[in-house]
Short mmCIF file of C-alpha atoms and ligand atoms in Angstrom, two decimals:
data_model
loop_
_atom_site.label_atom_id
_atom_site.label_comp_id
_atom_site.label_asym_id
_atom_site.label_seq_id
_atom_site.Cartn_x
_atom_site.Cartn_y
_atom_site.Cartn_z
CA MET A 1 36.39 -30.28 -44.01
CA GLU A 2 39.22 -29.29 -41.03
CA THR A 3 40.76 -32.51 -41.26
CA PHE A 4 40.79 -32.31 -45.59
CA ILE A 5 42.92 -29.09 -45.16
CA LYS A 6 45.19 -30.34 -42.30
CA SER A 7 45.79 -33.13 -44.38
CA LEU A 8 45.61 -31.60 -48.19
CA PRO A 9 49.33 -31.53 -49.53
CA LYS A 10 50.30 -28.50 -49.51
CA VAL A 11 52.31 -25.24 -51.55
CA GLU A 12 53.75 -22.44 -50.06
CA LEU A 13 55.11 -19.31 -52.48
CA HIS A 14 55.09 -16.81 -49.97
CA ILE A 15 56.72 -16.77 -46.86
CA HIS A 16 59.33 -14.88 -45.73
CA ILE A 17 61.81 -16.85 -43.36
CA GLU A 18 62.84 -14.21 -41.15
CA GLY A 19 58.45 -13.40 -40.88
CA SER A 20 58.61 -16.84 -39.21
CA LEU A 21 60.35 -15.95 -36.47
CA GLU A 22 58.71 -17.41 -33.10
CA PRO A 23 59.06 -15.60 -30.08
CA GLU A 24 60.73 -18.12 -27.81
CA LEU A 25 62.80 -18.63 -30.75
CA LEU A 26 63.51 -14.83 -30.54
CA PHE A 27 64.13 -14.68 -27.07
CA MET A 28 66.60 -17.59 -27.04
CA LEU A 29 68.28 -15.96 -29.79
CA ALA A 30 68.72 -13.26 -28.43
CA LYS A 31 70.33 -14.70 -25.00
CA ARG A 32 72.50 -16.91 -27.05
CA ASN A 33 73.76 -13.60 -28.52
CA HIS A 34 73.64 -11.45 -25.61
CA ILE A 35 71.41 -8.94 -27.19
CA ALA A 36 69.15 -6.60 -24.97
CA LEU A 37 65.06 -6.73 -25.96
CA PRO A 38 62.04 -4.71 -25.32
CA TYR A 39 59.47 -6.92 -24.36
CA ASP A 40 60.32 -8.95 -20.94
CA SER A 41 58.63 -12.85 -22.58
CA PRO A 42 57.64 -14.15 -25.26
CA GLU A 43 54.48 -13.19 -24.37
CA SER A 44 54.30 -10.24 -23.75
CA LEU A 45 56.02 -10.21 -26.87
CA ARG A 46 53.87 -11.30 -29.18
CA GLN A 47 51.52 -8.55 -27.35
CA ALA A 48 52.77 -6.24 -28.97
CA TYR A 49 51.88 -7.51 -31.89
CA LYS A 50 48.99 -5.72 -33.22
CA PHE A 51 49.43 -3.49 -36.75
CA ALA A 52 47.30 -0.37 -38.20
CA ASP A 53 49.12 -0.93 -41.26
CA LEU A 54 52.25 -2.50 -42.95
CA GLN A 55 54.55 -0.42 -41.96
CA SER A 56 53.88 -0.70 -38.07
CA PHE A 57 54.62 -3.83 -38.43
CA LEU A 58 57.73 -3.67 -40.50
CA ASP A 59 58.96 -2.51 -37.63
CA LEU A 60 58.58 -4.52 -35.34
CA TYR A 61 59.38 -7.07 -37.77
CA TYR A 62 62.88 -6.05 -38.52
CA GLN A 63 63.68 -5.10 -34.87
CA GLY A 64 63.29 -9.40 -34.04
CA ALA A 65 65.73 -9.81 -36.71
CA ASN A 66 68.42 -8.03 -35.24
CA THR A 67 68.66 -11.46 -32.67
CA LEU A 68 69.70 -13.53 -35.83
CA ILE A 69 73.30 -12.97 -36.07
CA ASN A 70 76.09 -15.88 -36.54
CA GLU A 71 74.65 -19.07 -40.12
CA GLN A 72 73.35 -21.94 -37.00
CA ASP A 73 70.63 -18.91 -36.39
CA PHE A 74 69.49 -18.52 -39.44
CA TYR A 75 69.46 -22.71 -39.60
CA ASP A 76 67.34 -22.69 -36.21
CA LEU A 77 65.29 -20.40 -37.92
CA THR A 78 64.12 -22.05 -41.53
CA TRP A 79 64.06 -25.84 -39.62
CA ALA A 80 61.57 -24.81 -37.35
CA TYR A 81 60.27 -23.03 -40.06
CA ILE A 82 60.83 -26.49 -41.59
CA GLU A 83 59.01 -28.84 -38.63
CA ARG A 84 55.68 -26.39 -39.52
CA CYS A 85 55.90 -27.41 -42.86
CA LYS A 86 56.32 -31.11 -42.10
CA GLU A 87 53.53 -30.91 -39.28
CA GLN A 88 51.05 -29.43 -42.09
CA ASN A 89 52.05 -31.72 -45.07
CA VAL A 90 53.81 -28.24 -47.10
CA ILE A 91 55.48 -30.30 -49.91
CA HIS A 92 57.12 -27.51 -51.83
CA THR A 93 57.65 -24.30 -50.10
CA GLU A 94 59.55 -20.80 -52.03
CA ILE A 95 61.40 -18.94 -49.27
CA PHE A 96 61.76 -14.84 -49.57
CA PHE A 97 64.87 -13.61 -47.55
CA ASP A 98 65.69 -10.10 -46.55
CA PRO A 99 70.06 -10.60 -46.94
CA GLN A 100 69.74 -5.61 -46.50
CA THR A 101 68.29 -6.71 -43.37
CA HIS A 102 70.89 -8.52 -42.26
CA THR A 103 74.05 -6.95 -44.42
CA ASP A 104 73.28 -2.96 -43.59
CA ARG A 105 74.03 -4.58 -39.65
CA GLY A 106 77.41 -6.47 -40.74
CA ILE A 107 76.65 -9.67 -41.12
CA GLU A 108 77.90 -11.40 -44.24
CA PHE A 109 75.91 -12.30 -47.18
CA ASP A 110 77.27 -16.00 -47.53
CA THR A 111 76.33 -16.44 -43.44
CA VAL A 112 72.88 -15.19 -44.11
CA VAL A 113 72.04 -18.16 -47.15
CA ALA A 114 74.54 -20.57 -45.73
CA GLY A 115 71.88 -21.20 -42.44
CA ILE A 116 69.06 -20.74 -44.97
CA TYR A 117 70.25 -23.11 -47.13
CA GLN A 118 72.10 -25.53 -44.85
CA ALA A 119 67.96 -26.24 -43.16
CA LEU A 120 66.26 -26.58 -47.14
CA GLU A 121 68.34 -29.39 -47.69
CA ASP A 122 68.26 -31.83 -44.58
CA ALA A 123 64.98 -30.53 -44.90
CA SER A 124 65.43 -32.40 -48.36
CA CYS A 125 67.12 -34.98 -46.97
CA GLN A 126 65.06 -35.96 -43.97
CA PHE A 127 61.86 -35.46 -44.83
CA GLY A 128 61.06 -34.97 -48.70
CA ILE A 129 60.67 -31.24 -48.76
CA SER A 130 61.29 -29.08 -52.47
CA SER A 131 62.19 -26.39 -51.41
CA ASN A 132 63.82 -22.49 -53.45
CA LEU A 133 65.20 -19.72 -52.01
CA ILE A 134 63.92 -16.10 -53.06
CA MET A 135 66.05 -13.43 -53.16
CA CYS A 136 64.53 -10.06 -52.29
CA PHE A 137 65.83 -6.52 -52.00
CA LEU A 138 64.13 -3.82 -49.65
CA ARG A 139 62.05 -0.82 -51.47
CA HIS A 140 62.91 1.30 -49.41
CA LEU A 141 66.73 1.39 -49.86
CA SER A 142 68.63 3.32 -52.71
CA GLU A 143 68.78 1.59 -56.69
CA GLU A 144 72.30 1.10 -55.70
CA ALA A 145 72.22 -0.77 -52.79
CA ALA A 146 69.94 -3.42 -54.88
CA PHE A 147 72.87 -3.75 -57.44
CA GLU A 148 75.42 -4.26 -55.12
CA THR A 149 73.35 -7.13 -52.86
CA LEU A 150 72.47 -8.67 -56.69
CA GLN A 151 75.76 -8.96 -57.36
CA GLU A 152 75.98 -11.64 -53.72
CA ALA A 153 73.31 -13.22 -55.24
CA ALA A 154 75.19 -13.72 -58.56
CA ARG A 155 77.78 -15.44 -56.31
CA HIS A 156 75.13 -18.00 -55.10
CA LYS A 157 73.42 -18.09 -58.36
CA ASP A 158 73.01 -22.03 -57.37
CA LYS A 159 71.10 -21.59 -54.89
CA ILE A 160 69.18 -18.80 -55.89
CA ILE A 161 65.84 -19.21 -58.22
CA ALA A 162 64.59 -15.79 -58.04
CA VAL A 163 64.99 -12.30 -56.90
CA GLY A 164 61.38 -10.21 -55.11
CA LEU A 165 60.70 -6.80 -54.20
CA ASP A 166 59.25 -6.37 -50.57
CA SER A 167 58.81 -4.20 -47.72
CA SER A 168 57.65 -0.22 -47.83
CA GLU A 169 54.82 0.03 -50.67
CA LEU A 170 53.71 3.21 -51.10
CA GLY A 171 56.12 5.44 -52.79
CA HIS A 172 58.58 3.14 -53.80
CA PRO A 173 57.17 1.75 -56.65
CA PRO A 174 58.22 -1.28 -59.16
CA GLU A 175 59.75 1.44 -61.71
CA LYS A 176 62.12 2.68 -59.50
CA PHE A 177 64.01 -1.29 -59.45
CA SER A 178 63.30 -1.29 -63.35
CA ARG A 179 66.60 -1.72 -64.47
CA VAL A 180 67.50 -3.89 -61.11
CA PHE A 181 65.09 -6.02 -62.65
CA GLN A 182 66.87 -6.32 -65.62
CA LYS A 183 69.62 -7.73 -64.89
CA ALA A 184 68.55 -10.00 -62.94
CA ARG A 185 67.11 -11.21 -65.73
CA GLU A 186 69.27 -11.24 -67.93
CA LEU A 187 71.93 -13.23 -64.93
CA GLY A 188 69.13 -16.18 -64.65
CA PHE A 189 67.08 -15.26 -62.05
CA PHE A 190 63.40 -15.18 -61.88
CA THR A 191 61.20 -11.82 -60.94
CA VAL A 192 58.15 -11.77 -58.61
CA ALA A 193 57.81 -8.65 -56.48
CA HIS A 194 55.02 -7.49 -53.85
CA ALA A 195 52.34 -5.11 -55.39
CA GLY A 196 48.89 -3.90 -54.75
CA GLU A 197 49.16 -5.18 -50.60
CA GLU A 198 48.93 -1.01 -49.45
CA GLY A 199 49.75 -0.16 -53.08
CA PRO A 200 47.60 0.95 -56.44
CA ALA A 201 46.78 -1.68 -58.72
CA GLN A 202 48.81 0.06 -61.46
CA ASN A 203 52.13 -1.08 -59.48
CA ILE A 204 50.57 -5.09 -60.09
CA VAL A 205 50.57 -3.76 -64.23
CA ASP A 206 53.94 -2.24 -63.32
CA ALA A 207 55.85 -4.99 -62.15
CA ILE A 208 55.10 -6.89 -64.53
CA GLU A 209 55.91 -5.02 -67.57
CA LEU A 210 58.73 -2.87 -66.14
CA LEU A 211 60.00 -6.25 -63.42
CA GLY A 212 59.04 -8.79 -65.53
CA VAL A 213 58.06 -10.63 -63.06
CA SER A 214 56.60 -14.84 -63.11
CA ARG A 215 54.29 -13.81 -59.96
CA ILE A 216 53.01 -10.75 -58.18
CA ASP A 217 53.10 -11.37 -54.92
CA HIS A 218 49.61 -10.07 -53.01
CA GLY A 219 47.89 -8.47 -55.70
CA VAL A 220 44.65 -7.97 -54.40
CA ARG A 221 44.26 -4.33 -55.56
CA CYS A 222 43.48 -6.06 -58.91
CA THR A 223 40.38 -6.14 -57.82
CA ASP A 224 40.36 -1.52 -57.95
CA SER A 225 40.37 -2.11 -61.81
CA GLU A 226 38.29 -5.01 -63.98
CA GLU A 227 40.46 -4.50 -66.39
CA LEU A 228 43.34 -5.51 -64.45
CA VAL A 229 41.34 -8.80 -63.42
CA ASP A 230 40.43 -9.86 -66.62
CA TYR A 231 44.61 -8.97 -68.24
CA LEU A 232 45.81 -11.06 -65.12
CA ILE A 233 43.38 -14.42 -66.22
CA GLU A 234 43.89 -13.86 -69.72
CA ARG A 235 47.80 -13.95 -69.05
CA LYS A 236 47.29 -16.64 -66.38
CA MET A 237 49.34 -14.38 -63.59
CA PRO A 238 49.74 -15.91 -60.04
CA LEU A 239 48.96 -14.15 -56.78
CA THR A 240 50.34 -15.37 -54.05
CA VAL A 241 47.63 -14.17 -51.57
CA CYS A 242 48.08 -13.87 -47.31
CA PRO A 243 44.73 -13.29 -45.94
CA LEU A 244 45.98 -13.90 -42.44
CA SER A 245 48.82 -10.83 -43.24
CA ASN A 246 45.75 -8.93 -45.30
CA ILE A 247 43.57 -8.84 -42.20
CA GLU A 248 46.25 -8.01 -39.56
CA LEU A 249 47.57 -5.34 -41.31
CA ARG A 250 44.57 -4.53 -42.64
CA VAL A 251 44.01 -4.42 -46.79
CA PHE A 252 40.09 -6.13 -45.52
CA ASN A 253 38.28 -4.95 -42.41
CA SER A 254 37.52 -8.61 -41.96
CA MET A 255 38.17 -12.51 -43.41
CA SER A 256 34.38 -12.05 -45.20
CA GLU A 257 35.48 -8.84 -47.20
CA HIS A 258 38.70 -10.37 -48.55
CA ASN A 259 38.46 -11.31 -52.47
CA ILE A 260 40.46 -14.34 -53.04
CA VAL A 261 37.15 -16.84 -53.38
CA ASP A 262 35.69 -14.81 -55.22
CA LEU A 263 38.52 -13.99 -57.74
CA LEU A 264 39.77 -18.20 -57.46
CA ARG A 265 35.46 -18.26 -58.57
CA LYS A 266 36.33 -15.69 -61.67
CA GLY A 267 39.86 -18.18 -62.79
CA LEU A 268 42.16 -16.20 -61.41
CA CYS A 269 45.60 -18.24 -60.61
CA VAL A 270 44.83 -17.48 -56.73
CA THR A 271 47.12 -19.17 -54.42
CA VAL A 272 46.96 -18.98 -50.64
CA ASN A 273 50.57 -17.45 -48.44
CA SER A 274 51.46 -17.43 -44.77
CA ASP A 275 53.48 -14.74 -45.35
CA ASP A 276 54.43 -13.90 -41.81
CA PRO A 277 53.28 -16.63 -39.76
CA ALA A 278 54.71 -15.85 -36.79
CA TYR A 279 53.21 -12.59 -36.53
CA PHE A 280 50.11 -13.06 -38.49
CA GLY A 281 48.82 -15.90 -36.64
CA GLY A 282 49.50 -18.84 -38.46
CA TYR A 283 51.33 -21.36 -41.45
CA MET A 284 49.19 -22.93 -44.47
CA THR A 285 46.94 -24.66 -42.78
CA GLU A 286 45.54 -21.71 -40.27
CA ASN A 287 45.93 -19.98 -43.37
CA LEU A 288 43.29 -21.89 -45.42
CA LEU A 289 41.33 -22.67 -41.37
CA ALA A 290 40.89 -19.21 -42.03
CA VAL A 291 39.36 -18.37 -45.24
CA HIS A 292 37.29 -21.23 -45.66
CA LYS A 293 35.83 -20.57 -42.33
CA ALA A 294 34.08 -17.14 -43.17
CA LEU A 295 34.37 -18.03 -47.46
CA PRO A 296 33.64 -21.66 -47.92
CA MET A 297 35.11 -23.44 -50.29
CA THR A 298 34.60 -27.37 -52.18
CA LYS A 299 37.08 -29.27 -51.64
CA LEU A 300 38.13 -28.78 -55.42
CA GLU A 301 38.14 -25.11 -54.57
CA LEU A 302 41.01 -25.80 -51.98
CA ALA A 303 42.75 -28.81 -53.88
CA GLN A 304 42.33 -25.98 -56.86
CA LEU A 305 45.12 -23.53 -54.70
CA THR A 306 47.25 -26.26 -54.17
CA ILE A 307 47.01 -27.24 -58.38
CA ASN A 308 47.27 -23.27 -58.16
CA ALA A 309 50.79 -22.82 -56.89
CA ILE A 310 52.40 -26.00 -58.18
CA ASP A 311 51.45 -24.41 -61.38
CA SER A 312 53.12 -21.14 -60.53
CA SER A 313 56.03 -22.75 -58.09
CA PHE A 314 59.91 -22.51 -60.01
CA ILE A 315 60.65 -26.19 -59.99
CA SER A 316 60.93 -28.69 -63.45
CA VAL A 317 57.54 -30.02 -65.54
CA ALA A 318 58.21 -33.43 -64.45
CA ASN A 319 58.23 -31.93 -60.49
CA LYS A 320 55.14 -30.19 -61.33
CA LEU A 321 53.59 -32.74 -62.65
CA LYS A 322 54.00 -35.65 -59.85
CA PHE A 323 53.09 -32.94 -57.19
CA LYS A 324 49.66 -32.90 -59.50
CA GLU A 325 49.11 -35.77 -58.89
CA LEU A 326 49.61 -36.65 -55.48
CA VAL A 327 46.91 -33.60 -55.26
CA TRP A 328 44.17 -35.56 -57.91
CA HIS A 329 45.15 -38.53 -56.03
CA TYR A 330 44.35 -37.72 -51.85
CA LEU A 331 41.48 -35.19 -53.74
CA ALA A 332 40.07 -38.12 -54.90
CA GLU A 333 40.65 -40.93 -52.06
CA ASN A 334 38.59 -37.65 -49.94
CA HIS A 335 36.34 -36.43 -51.52
CA HIS A 336 33.40 -38.42 -49.48
N1 LIG B 1 55.37 -6.63 -47.52
C1 LIG B 1 55.98 -5.63 -47.48
N2 LIG B 1 57.26 -6.57 -47.17
C2 LIG B 1 57.43 -7.01 -46.55
C3 LIG B 1 55.83 -8.31 -45.60
C4 LIG B 1 54.88 -7.84 -46.41
O1 LIG B 1 53.72 -8.16 -46.02
N3 LIG B 1 56.33 -8.82 -44.89
C5 LIG B 1 57.92 -8.73 -45.12
N4 LIG B 1 58.35 -8.12 -45.51
ZN1 LIG B 2 54.74 -10.81 -48.29
#
């Protein structure tokens, strides 16, 4: 089964590129950019990755992002993630980036986009890995700041497929950004939002009704309301679930208590994703292996996770069909 999981074609829909910054690359960038770090080695930094909740993670995540300065840094960051995708047979990925984390430090929006986008173009040319880019607003910042960021994104409409909403969920509900998201949809962006990770099930309802989202990022708190679970099934609303993240940030006490496999078997369109792989102990394969170890699935169920992600992605109908054929073929060839 381990071999089946490793070679299974995968699609990732919830990965923060800043969260793929491994301690070794972080140290290399700090040196290149003459930035002092409060840790003496990548190992001692990794030792500090023990989180009590979302906020304690975010504090370290934003600190790590401070080592990203030049276009080349954003390229190197993205390329390192793409190499993991290649190793793990990720055929398509939809990547979040947090421009405000960088523009608030005086880095140009264009610098961030240029570095990430060049790496994604090279990924397509060299490895045939397809991708889309999703810009996230930091929800702890103001509506006004989000509007300014949306204006910058509009200049890069050709490179950015959707807008999302991340950072501290508690105290910053979806309604704070309903006008920004309405404007984003008018501009032709798809929308997604983190909801029901640490925050209540109501945030999931509000993200759908007030923000017009095509997917819910996390959404695992939906099981607080049986009615909401039925509504998500009926609406075929995808959830981009991040199992290792949920354990590391204590959304669930252990993987065996995670609700993802229950939700899958109920018919919810759930997907498996890595969120911030450098901080939470792994990429797509590690997430799938960790879920399967605690909550064994059939090969068909594992393949269904990729099919769900393909159906939930922002690619053309023709490409969805092409990717699904790859998965069906893989399943047929490896069923026994
Ligand atoms: N939740 C909210 N914001 C984030 C996350 C997350 O899991 N990862 C990076 N930014
Ligand atoms: Zn996330």
